[in-house]
PDB file of C-alpha atoms in Angstrom:
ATOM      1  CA  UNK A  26       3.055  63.565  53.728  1.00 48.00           C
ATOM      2  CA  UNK A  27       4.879  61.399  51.051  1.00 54.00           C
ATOM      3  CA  UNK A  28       8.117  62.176  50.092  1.00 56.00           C
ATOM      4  CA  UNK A  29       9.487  60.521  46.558  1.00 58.00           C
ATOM      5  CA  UNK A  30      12.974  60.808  45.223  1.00 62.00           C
ATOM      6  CA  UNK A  31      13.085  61.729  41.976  1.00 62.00           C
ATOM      7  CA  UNK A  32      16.702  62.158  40.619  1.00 69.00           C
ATOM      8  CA  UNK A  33      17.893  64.189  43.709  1.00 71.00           C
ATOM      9  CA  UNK A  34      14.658  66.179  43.921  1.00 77.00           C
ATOM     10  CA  UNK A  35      12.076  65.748  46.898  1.00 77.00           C
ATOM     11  CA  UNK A  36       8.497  65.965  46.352  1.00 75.00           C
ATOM     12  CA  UNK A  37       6.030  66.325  48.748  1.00 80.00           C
ATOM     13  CA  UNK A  38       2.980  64.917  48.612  1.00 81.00           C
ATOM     14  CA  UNK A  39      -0.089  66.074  50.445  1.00 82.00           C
ATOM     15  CA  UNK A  40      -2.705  63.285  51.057  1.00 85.00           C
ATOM     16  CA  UNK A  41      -6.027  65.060  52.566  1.00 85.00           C
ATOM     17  CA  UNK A  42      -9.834  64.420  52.803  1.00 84.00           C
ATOM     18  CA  UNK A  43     -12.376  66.188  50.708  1.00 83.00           C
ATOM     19  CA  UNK A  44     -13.984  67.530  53.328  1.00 81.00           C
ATOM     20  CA  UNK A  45     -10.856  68.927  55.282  1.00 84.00           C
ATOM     21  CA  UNK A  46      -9.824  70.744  52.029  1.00 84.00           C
ATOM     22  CA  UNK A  47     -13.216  72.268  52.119  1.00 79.00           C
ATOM     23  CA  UNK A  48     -12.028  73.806  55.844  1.00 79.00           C
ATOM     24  CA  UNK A  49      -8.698  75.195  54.420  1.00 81.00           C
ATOM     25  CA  UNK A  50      -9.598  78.113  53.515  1.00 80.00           C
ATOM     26  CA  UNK A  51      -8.182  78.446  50.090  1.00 82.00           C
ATOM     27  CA  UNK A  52      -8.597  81.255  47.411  1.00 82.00           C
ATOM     28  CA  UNK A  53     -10.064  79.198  44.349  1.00 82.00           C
ATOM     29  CA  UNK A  54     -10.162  75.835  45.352  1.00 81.00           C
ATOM     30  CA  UNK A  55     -11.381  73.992  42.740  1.00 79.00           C
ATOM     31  CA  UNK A  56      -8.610  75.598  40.314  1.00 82.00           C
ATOM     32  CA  UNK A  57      -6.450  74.621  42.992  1.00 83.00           C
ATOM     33  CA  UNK A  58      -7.155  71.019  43.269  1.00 83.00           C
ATOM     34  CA  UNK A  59      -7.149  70.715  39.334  1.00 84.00           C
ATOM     35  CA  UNK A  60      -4.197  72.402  38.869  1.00 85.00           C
ATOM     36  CA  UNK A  61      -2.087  71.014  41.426  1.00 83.00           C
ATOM     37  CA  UNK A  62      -3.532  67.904  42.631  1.00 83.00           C
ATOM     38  CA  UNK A  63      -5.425  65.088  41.982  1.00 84.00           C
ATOM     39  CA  UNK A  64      -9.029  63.683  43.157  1.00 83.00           C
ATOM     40  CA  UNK A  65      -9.192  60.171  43.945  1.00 84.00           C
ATOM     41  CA  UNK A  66     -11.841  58.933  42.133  1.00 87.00           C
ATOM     42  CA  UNK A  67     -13.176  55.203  42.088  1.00 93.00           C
ATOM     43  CA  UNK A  68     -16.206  55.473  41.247  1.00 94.00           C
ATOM     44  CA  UNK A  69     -18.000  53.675  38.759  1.00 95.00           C
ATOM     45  CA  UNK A  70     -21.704  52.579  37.754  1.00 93.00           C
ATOM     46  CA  UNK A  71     -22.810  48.695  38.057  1.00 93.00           C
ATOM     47  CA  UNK A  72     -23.304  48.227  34.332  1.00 92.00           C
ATOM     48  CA  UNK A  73     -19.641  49.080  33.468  1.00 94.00           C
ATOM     49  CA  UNK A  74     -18.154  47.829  36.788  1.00 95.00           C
ATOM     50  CA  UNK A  75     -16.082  45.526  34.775  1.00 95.00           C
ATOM     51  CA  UNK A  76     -14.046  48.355  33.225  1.00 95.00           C
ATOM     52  CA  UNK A  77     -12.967  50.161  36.080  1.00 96.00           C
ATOM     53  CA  UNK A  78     -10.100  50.260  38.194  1.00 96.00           C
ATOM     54  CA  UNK A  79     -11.828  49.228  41.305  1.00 96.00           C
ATOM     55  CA  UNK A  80     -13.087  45.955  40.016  1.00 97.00           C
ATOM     56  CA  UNK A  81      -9.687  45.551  38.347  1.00 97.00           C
ATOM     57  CA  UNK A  82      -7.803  46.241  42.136  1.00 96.00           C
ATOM     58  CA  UNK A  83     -10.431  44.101  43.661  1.00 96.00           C
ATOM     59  CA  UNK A  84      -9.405  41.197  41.132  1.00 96.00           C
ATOM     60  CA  UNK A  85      -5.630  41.935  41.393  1.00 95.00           C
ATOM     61  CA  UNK A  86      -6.092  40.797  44.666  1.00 94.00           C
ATOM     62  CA  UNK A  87      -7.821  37.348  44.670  1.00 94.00           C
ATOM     63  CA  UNK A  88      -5.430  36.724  41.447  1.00 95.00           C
ATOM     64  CA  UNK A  89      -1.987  37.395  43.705  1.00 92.00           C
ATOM     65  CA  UNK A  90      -2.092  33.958  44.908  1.00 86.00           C
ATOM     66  CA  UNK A  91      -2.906  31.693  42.522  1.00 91.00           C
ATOM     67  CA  UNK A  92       0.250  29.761  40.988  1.00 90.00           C
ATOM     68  CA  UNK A  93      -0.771  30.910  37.098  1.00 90.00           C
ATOM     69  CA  UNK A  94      -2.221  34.530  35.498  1.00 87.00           C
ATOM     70  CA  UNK A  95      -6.062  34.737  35.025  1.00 92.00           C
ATOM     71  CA  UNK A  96      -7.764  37.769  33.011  1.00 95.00           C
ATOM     72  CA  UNK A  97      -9.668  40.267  34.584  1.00 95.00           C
ATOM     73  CA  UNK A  98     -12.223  38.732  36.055  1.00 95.00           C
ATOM     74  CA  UNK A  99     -11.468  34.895  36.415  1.00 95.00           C
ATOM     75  CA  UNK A 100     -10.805  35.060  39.791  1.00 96.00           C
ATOM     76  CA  UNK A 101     -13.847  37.410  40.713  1.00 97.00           C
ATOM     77  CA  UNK A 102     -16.396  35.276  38.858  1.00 96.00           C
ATOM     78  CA  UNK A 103     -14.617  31.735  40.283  1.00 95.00           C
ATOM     79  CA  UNK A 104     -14.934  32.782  43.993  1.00 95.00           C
ATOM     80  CA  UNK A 105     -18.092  34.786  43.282  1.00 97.00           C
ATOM     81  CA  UNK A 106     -19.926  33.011  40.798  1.00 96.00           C
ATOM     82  CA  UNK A 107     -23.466  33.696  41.674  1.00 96.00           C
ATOM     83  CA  UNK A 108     -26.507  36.525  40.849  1.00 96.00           C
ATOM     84  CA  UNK A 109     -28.024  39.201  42.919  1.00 96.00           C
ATOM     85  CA  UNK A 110     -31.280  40.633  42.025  1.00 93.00           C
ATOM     86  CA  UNK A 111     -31.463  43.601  39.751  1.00 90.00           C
ATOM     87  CA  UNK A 112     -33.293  46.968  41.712  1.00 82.00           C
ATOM     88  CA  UNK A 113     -35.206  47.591  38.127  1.00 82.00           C
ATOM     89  CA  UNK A 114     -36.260  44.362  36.748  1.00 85.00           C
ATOM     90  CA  UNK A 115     -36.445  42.498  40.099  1.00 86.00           C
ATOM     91  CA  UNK A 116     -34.798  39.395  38.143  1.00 91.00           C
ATOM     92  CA  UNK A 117     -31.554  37.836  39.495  1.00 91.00           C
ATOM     93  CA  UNK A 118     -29.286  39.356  36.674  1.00 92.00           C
ATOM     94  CA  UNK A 119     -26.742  41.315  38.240  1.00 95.00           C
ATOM     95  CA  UNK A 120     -23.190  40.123  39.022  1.00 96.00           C
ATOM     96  CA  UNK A 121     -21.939  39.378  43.096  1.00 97.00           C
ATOM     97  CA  UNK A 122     -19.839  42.394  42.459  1.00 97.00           C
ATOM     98  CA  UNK A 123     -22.698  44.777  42.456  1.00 97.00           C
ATOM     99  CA  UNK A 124     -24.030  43.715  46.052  1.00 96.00           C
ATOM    100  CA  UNK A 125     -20.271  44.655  46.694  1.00 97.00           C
ATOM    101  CA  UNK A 126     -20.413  48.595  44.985  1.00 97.00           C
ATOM    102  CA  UNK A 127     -23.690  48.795  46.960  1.00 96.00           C
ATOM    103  CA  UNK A 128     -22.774  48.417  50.471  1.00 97.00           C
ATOM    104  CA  UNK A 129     -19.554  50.221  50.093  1.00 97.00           C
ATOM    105  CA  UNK A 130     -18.334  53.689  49.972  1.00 96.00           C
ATOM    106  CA  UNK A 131     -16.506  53.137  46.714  1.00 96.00           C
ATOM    107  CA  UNK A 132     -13.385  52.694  48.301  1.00 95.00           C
ATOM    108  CA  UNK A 133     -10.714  49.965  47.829  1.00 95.00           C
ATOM    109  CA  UNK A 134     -10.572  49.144  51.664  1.00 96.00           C
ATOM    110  CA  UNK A 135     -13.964  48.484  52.270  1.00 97.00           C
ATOM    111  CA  UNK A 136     -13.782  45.952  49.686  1.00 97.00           C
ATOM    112  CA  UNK A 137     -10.696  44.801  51.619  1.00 97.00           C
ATOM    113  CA  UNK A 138     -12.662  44.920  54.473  1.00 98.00           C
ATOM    114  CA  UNK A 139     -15.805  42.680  53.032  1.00 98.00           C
ATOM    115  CA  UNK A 140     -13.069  39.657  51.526  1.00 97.00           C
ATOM    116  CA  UNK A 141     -11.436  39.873  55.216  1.00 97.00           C
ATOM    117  CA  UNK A 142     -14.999  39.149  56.939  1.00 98.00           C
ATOM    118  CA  UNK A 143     -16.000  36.400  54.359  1.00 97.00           C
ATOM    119  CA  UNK A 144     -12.559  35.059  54.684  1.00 96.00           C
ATOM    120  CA  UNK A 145     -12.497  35.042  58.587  1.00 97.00           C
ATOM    121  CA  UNK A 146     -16.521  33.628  58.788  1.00 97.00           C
ATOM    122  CA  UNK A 147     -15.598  30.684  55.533  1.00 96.00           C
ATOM    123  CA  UNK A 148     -12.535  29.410  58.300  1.00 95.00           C
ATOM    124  CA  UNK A 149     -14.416  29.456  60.990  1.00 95.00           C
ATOM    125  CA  UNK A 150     -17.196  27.384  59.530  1.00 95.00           C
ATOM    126  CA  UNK A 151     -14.203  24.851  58.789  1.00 93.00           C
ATOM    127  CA  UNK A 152     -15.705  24.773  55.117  1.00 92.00           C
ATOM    128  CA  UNK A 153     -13.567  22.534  52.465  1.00 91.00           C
ATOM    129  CA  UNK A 154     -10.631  24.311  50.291  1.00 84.00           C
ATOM    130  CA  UNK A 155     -12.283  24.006  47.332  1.00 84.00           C
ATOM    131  CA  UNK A 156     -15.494  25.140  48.106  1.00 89.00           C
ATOM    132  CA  UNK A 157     -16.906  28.711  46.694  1.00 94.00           C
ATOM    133  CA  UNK A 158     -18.890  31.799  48.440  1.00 96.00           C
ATOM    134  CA  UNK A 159     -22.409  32.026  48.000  1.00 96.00           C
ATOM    135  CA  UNK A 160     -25.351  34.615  48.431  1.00 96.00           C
ATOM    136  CA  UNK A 161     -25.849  33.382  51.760  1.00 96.00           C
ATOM    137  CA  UNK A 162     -22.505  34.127  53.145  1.00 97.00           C
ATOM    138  CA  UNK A 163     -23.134  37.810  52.127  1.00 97.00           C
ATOM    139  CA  UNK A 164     -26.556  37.524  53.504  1.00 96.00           C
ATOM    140  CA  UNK A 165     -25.516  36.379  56.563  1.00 97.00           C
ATOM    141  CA  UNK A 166     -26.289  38.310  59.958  1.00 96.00           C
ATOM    142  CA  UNK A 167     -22.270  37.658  61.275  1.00 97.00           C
ATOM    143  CA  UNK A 168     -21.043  39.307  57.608  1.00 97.00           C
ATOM    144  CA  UNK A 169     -23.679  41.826  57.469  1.00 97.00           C
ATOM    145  CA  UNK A 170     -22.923  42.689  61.654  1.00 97.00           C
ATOM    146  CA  UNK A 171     -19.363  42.919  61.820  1.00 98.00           C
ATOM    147  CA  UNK A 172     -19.143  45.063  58.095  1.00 98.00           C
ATOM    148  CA  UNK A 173     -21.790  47.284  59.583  1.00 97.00           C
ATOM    149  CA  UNK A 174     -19.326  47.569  62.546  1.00 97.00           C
ATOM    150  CA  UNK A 175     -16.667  48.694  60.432  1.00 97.00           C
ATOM    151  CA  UNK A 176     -18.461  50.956  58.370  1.00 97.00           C
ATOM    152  CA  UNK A 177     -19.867  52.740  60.627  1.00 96.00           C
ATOM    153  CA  UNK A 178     -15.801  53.172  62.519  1.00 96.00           C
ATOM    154  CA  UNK A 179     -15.289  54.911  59.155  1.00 94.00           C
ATOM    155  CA  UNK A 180     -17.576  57.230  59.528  1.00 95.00           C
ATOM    156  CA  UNK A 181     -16.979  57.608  62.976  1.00 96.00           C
ATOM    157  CA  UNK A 182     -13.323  58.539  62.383  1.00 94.00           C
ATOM    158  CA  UNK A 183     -14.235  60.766  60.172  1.00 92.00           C
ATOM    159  CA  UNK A 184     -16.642  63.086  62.399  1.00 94.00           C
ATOM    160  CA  UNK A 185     -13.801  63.088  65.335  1.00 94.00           C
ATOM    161  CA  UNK A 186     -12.279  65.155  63.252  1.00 90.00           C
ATOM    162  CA  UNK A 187     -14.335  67.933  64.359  1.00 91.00           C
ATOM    163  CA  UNK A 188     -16.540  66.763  66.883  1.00 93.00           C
ATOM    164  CA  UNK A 189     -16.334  64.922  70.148  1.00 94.00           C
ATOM    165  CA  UNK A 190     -16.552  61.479  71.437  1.00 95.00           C
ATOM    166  CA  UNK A 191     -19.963  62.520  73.514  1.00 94.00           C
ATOM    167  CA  UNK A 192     -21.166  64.316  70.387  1.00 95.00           C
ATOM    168  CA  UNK A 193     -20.652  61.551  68.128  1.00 96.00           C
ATOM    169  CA  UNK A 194     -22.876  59.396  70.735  1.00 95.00           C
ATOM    170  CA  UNK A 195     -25.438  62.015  70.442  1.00 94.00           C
ATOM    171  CA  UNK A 196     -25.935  61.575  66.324  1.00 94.00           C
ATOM    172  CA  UNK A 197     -25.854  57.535  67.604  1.00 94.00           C
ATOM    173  CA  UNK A 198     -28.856  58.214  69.828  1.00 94.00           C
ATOM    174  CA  UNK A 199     -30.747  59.894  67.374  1.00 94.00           C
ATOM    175  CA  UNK A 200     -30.903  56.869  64.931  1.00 92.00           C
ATOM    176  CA  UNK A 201     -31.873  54.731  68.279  1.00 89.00           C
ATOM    177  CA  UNK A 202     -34.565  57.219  68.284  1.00 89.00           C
ATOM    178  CA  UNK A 203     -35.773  56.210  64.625  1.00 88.00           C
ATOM    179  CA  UNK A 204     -35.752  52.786  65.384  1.00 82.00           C
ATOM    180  CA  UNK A 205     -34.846  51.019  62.697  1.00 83.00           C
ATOM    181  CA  UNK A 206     -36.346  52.842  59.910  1.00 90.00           C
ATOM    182  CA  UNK A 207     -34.184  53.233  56.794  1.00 94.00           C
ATOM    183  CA  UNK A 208     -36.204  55.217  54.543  1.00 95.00           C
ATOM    184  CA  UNK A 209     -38.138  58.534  55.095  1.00 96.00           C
ATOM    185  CA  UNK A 210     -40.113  61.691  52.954  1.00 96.00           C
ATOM    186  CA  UNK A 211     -38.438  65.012  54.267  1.00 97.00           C
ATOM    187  CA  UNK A 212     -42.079  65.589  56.415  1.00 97.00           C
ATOM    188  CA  UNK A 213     -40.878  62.320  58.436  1.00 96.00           C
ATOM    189  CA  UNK A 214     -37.781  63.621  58.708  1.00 96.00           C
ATOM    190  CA  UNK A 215     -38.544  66.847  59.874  1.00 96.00           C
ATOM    191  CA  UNK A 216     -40.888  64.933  62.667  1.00 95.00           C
ATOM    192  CA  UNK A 217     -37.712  63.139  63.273  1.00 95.00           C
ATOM    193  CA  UNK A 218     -35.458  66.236  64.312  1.00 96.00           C
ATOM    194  CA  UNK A 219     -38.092  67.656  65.884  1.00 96.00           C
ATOM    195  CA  UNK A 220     -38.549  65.133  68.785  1.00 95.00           C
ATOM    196  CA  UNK A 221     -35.195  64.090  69.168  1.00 95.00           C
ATOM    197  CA  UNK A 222     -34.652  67.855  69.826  1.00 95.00           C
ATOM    198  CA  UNK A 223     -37.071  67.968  72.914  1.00 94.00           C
ATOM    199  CA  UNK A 224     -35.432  64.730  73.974  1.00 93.00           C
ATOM    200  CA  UNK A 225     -31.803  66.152  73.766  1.00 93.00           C
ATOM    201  CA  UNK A 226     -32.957  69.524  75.800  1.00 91.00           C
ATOM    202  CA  UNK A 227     -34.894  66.968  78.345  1.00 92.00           C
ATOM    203  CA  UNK A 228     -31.595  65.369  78.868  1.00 89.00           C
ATOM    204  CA  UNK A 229     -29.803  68.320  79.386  1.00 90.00           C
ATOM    205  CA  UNK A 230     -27.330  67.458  76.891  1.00 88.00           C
ATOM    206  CA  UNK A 231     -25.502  70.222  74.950  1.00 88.00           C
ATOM    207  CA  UNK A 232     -26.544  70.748  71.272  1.00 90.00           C
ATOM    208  CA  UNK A 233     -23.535  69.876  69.119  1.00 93.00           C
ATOM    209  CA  UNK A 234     -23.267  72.350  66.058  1.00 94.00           C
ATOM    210  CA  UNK A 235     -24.562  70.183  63.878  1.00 95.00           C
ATOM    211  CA  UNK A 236     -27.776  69.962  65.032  1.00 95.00           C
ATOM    212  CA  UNK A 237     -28.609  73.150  65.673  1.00 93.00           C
ATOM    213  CA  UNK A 238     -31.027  73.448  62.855  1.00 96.00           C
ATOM    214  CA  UNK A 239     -32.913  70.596  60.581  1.00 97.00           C
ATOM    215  CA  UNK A 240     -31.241  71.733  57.272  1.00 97.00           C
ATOM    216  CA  UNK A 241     -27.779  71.675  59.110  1.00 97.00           C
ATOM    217  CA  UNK A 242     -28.161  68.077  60.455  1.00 97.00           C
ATOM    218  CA  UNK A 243     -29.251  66.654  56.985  1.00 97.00           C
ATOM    219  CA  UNK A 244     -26.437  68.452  55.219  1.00 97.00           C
ATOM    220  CA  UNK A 245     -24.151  66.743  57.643  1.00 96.00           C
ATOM    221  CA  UNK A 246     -25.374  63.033  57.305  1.00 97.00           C
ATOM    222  CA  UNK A 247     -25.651  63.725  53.497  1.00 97.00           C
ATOM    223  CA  UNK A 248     -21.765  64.685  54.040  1.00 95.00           C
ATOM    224  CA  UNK A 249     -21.021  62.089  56.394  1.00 95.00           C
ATOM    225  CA  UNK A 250     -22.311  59.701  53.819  1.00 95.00           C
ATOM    226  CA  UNK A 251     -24.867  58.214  55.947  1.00 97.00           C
ATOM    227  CA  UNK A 252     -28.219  58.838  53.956  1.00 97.00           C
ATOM    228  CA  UNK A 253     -28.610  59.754  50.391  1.00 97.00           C
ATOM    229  CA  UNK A 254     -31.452  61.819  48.895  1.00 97.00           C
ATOM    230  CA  UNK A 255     -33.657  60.507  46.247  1.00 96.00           C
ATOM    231  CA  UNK A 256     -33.630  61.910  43.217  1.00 94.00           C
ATOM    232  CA  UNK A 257     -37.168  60.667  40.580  1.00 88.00           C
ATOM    233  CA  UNK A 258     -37.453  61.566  37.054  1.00 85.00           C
ATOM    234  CA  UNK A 259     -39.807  60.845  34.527  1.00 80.00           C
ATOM    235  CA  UNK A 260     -38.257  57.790  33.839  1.00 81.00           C
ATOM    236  CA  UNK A 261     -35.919  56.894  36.315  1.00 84.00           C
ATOM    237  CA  UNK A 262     -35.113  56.918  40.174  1.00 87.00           C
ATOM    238  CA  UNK A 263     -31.605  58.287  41.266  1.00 91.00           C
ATOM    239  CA  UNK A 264     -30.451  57.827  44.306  1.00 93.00           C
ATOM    240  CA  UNK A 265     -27.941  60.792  45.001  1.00 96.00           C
ATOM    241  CA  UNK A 266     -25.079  60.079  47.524  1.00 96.00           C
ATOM    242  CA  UNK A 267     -22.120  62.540  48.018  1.00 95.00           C
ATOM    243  CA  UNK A 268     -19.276  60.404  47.554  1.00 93.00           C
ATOM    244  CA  UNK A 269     -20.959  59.760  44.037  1.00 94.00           C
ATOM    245  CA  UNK A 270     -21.791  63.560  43.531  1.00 94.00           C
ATOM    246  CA  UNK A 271     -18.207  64.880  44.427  1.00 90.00           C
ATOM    247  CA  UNK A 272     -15.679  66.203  41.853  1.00 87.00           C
ATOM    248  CA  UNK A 273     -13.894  68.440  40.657  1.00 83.00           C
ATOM    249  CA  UNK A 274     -16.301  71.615  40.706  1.00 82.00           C
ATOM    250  CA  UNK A 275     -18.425  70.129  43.376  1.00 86.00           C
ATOM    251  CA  UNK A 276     -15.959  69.213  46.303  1.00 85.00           C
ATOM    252  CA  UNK A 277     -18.663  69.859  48.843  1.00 88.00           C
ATOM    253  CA  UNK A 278     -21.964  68.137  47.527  1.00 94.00           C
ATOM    254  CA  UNK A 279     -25.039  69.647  48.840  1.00 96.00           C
ATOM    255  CA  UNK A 280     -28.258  67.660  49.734  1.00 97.00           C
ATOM    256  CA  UNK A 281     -31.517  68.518  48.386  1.00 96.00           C
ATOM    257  CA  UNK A 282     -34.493  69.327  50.532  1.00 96.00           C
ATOM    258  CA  UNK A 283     -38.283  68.323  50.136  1.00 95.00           C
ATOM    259  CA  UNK A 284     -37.171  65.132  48.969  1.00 96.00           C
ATOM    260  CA  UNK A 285     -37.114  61.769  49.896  1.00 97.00           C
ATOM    261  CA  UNK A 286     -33.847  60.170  52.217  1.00 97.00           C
ATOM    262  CA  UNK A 287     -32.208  56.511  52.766  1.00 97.00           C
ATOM    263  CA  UNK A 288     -29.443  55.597  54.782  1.00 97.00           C
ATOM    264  CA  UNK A 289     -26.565  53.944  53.302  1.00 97.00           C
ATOM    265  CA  UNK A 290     -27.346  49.720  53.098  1.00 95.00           C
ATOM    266  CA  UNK A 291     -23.901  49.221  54.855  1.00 96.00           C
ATOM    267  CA  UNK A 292     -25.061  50.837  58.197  1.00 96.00           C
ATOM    268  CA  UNK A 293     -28.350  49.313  58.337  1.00 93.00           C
ATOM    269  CA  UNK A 294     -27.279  46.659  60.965  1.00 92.00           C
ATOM    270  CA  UNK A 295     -25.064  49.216  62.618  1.00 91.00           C
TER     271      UNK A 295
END
């Protein structure tokens, strides 16, 4: 809770996750939330990253120490000044940022998180002042390891909120199981479940809840954030995650079966 004075009046103000709204048990939710509250909402798309707020608290940031004012997006393109390789054309168009918006979860501290890594890995390499980020250092196995490590103690905070420390080693287990694979049609998936269900009852290890059935344990790494399901049109590919999907009337994003699945590029090394 947050209290602000306001000329003698207190207000309280609830801060709460999506999904433990879902659990509250409210009459009318989503009138609820629009009434009375507000979503947090940072999402934006990587052609018009440059006009969001994200980008613009990202930039804030790296501009809070220099010793004059720069416009939005000096200091971004300075530190940053190299391409990535746009997912349509294959050609090295896209801005640095993007690779950021990618392996995040659209929220301001992971970026936080990803400058505090580069930082900590550009000291240690006892590289000069003046010198710049590149690809590489985002490339790198010691950035893309210890983000992966933090990710992954988001999403890990967020399923002790209903589950235990042993069950949260079981869903770990299962992705040792998959061994490596990132992609995966709902068939493999399915194969997936399947086996690391015998394996489970072999171990004599209880079932947590949310793997008692195959549609149960997608919906919950679809809500956990961890894979996203693939969406193909006639003339584009979508890929569907539920941070992206969530709003106003759709606080609790549902995944769609017979489909393909990807986990999230931030918890690949993880």
């Amino acid at each position: 809770f947050e209290s602000v004075d306001i000329g003698g009046k207190l207000r309280v103000v609830m801060l709460v996750r999506p999904d433990i709204y879902v659990h509250l048990g409210l009459q009318n939710q989503n009138n609820k939330l629009r009434d009375n509250g507000v979503l947090l909402n940072w999402i934006t798309t990587f052609n018009e990253y440059k006009n969001s707020p994200l980008f613009e608290l990202v930039d804030k940031l790296l501009d809070a120490d220099q010793p004059f004012y720069n416009d939005l997006g000096e200091c971004w393109d300075h530190y940053f000044p190299y391409k990535i390789q746009n997912s349509r054309t294959g050609r090295a168009t896209d801005s640095s940022f993007v690779s950021f918006l990618r392996f995040s979860f659209y929220k301001p501290r992971d970026f936080v998180s990803m400058l505090d890594i580069l930082k900590a890995n550009f000291i240690h390499q006892n590289r000069p002042v003046e010198d710049i980020f590149k690809k590489s250092d985002f490339d790198s196995d010691s950035f893309r390891n210890q983000y992966s490590e933090y990710l992954l103690s988001e999403i890990k905070d967020q399923i002790l909120f209903y589950n235990s420390e042993e069950e949260y080693q079981v869903l770990i287990d299962f992705f040792q199981h998959i061994q490596g694979k990132v992609d995966s049609t709902y068939e493999e998936y399915i194969e997936f479940y399947q086996k690391y269900i015998v394996h489970v009852n072999e171990q004599k290890i209880d079932l947590p809840d949310f793997l008692k059935s195959k549609e149960v344990f997608l919906q919950f790494l679809y809500s956990n954030n961890i894979v996203a399901y693939i969406e193909e049109t006639a003339k584009d590919t979508f890929m569907r995650w539920c941070y992206r999907e969530r709003n106003y009337g759709n606080i609790s994003p549902k995944v769609s079966l017979n489909t393909r699945y990807t986990i999230h590029y931030g918890l690949h090394k993880a």
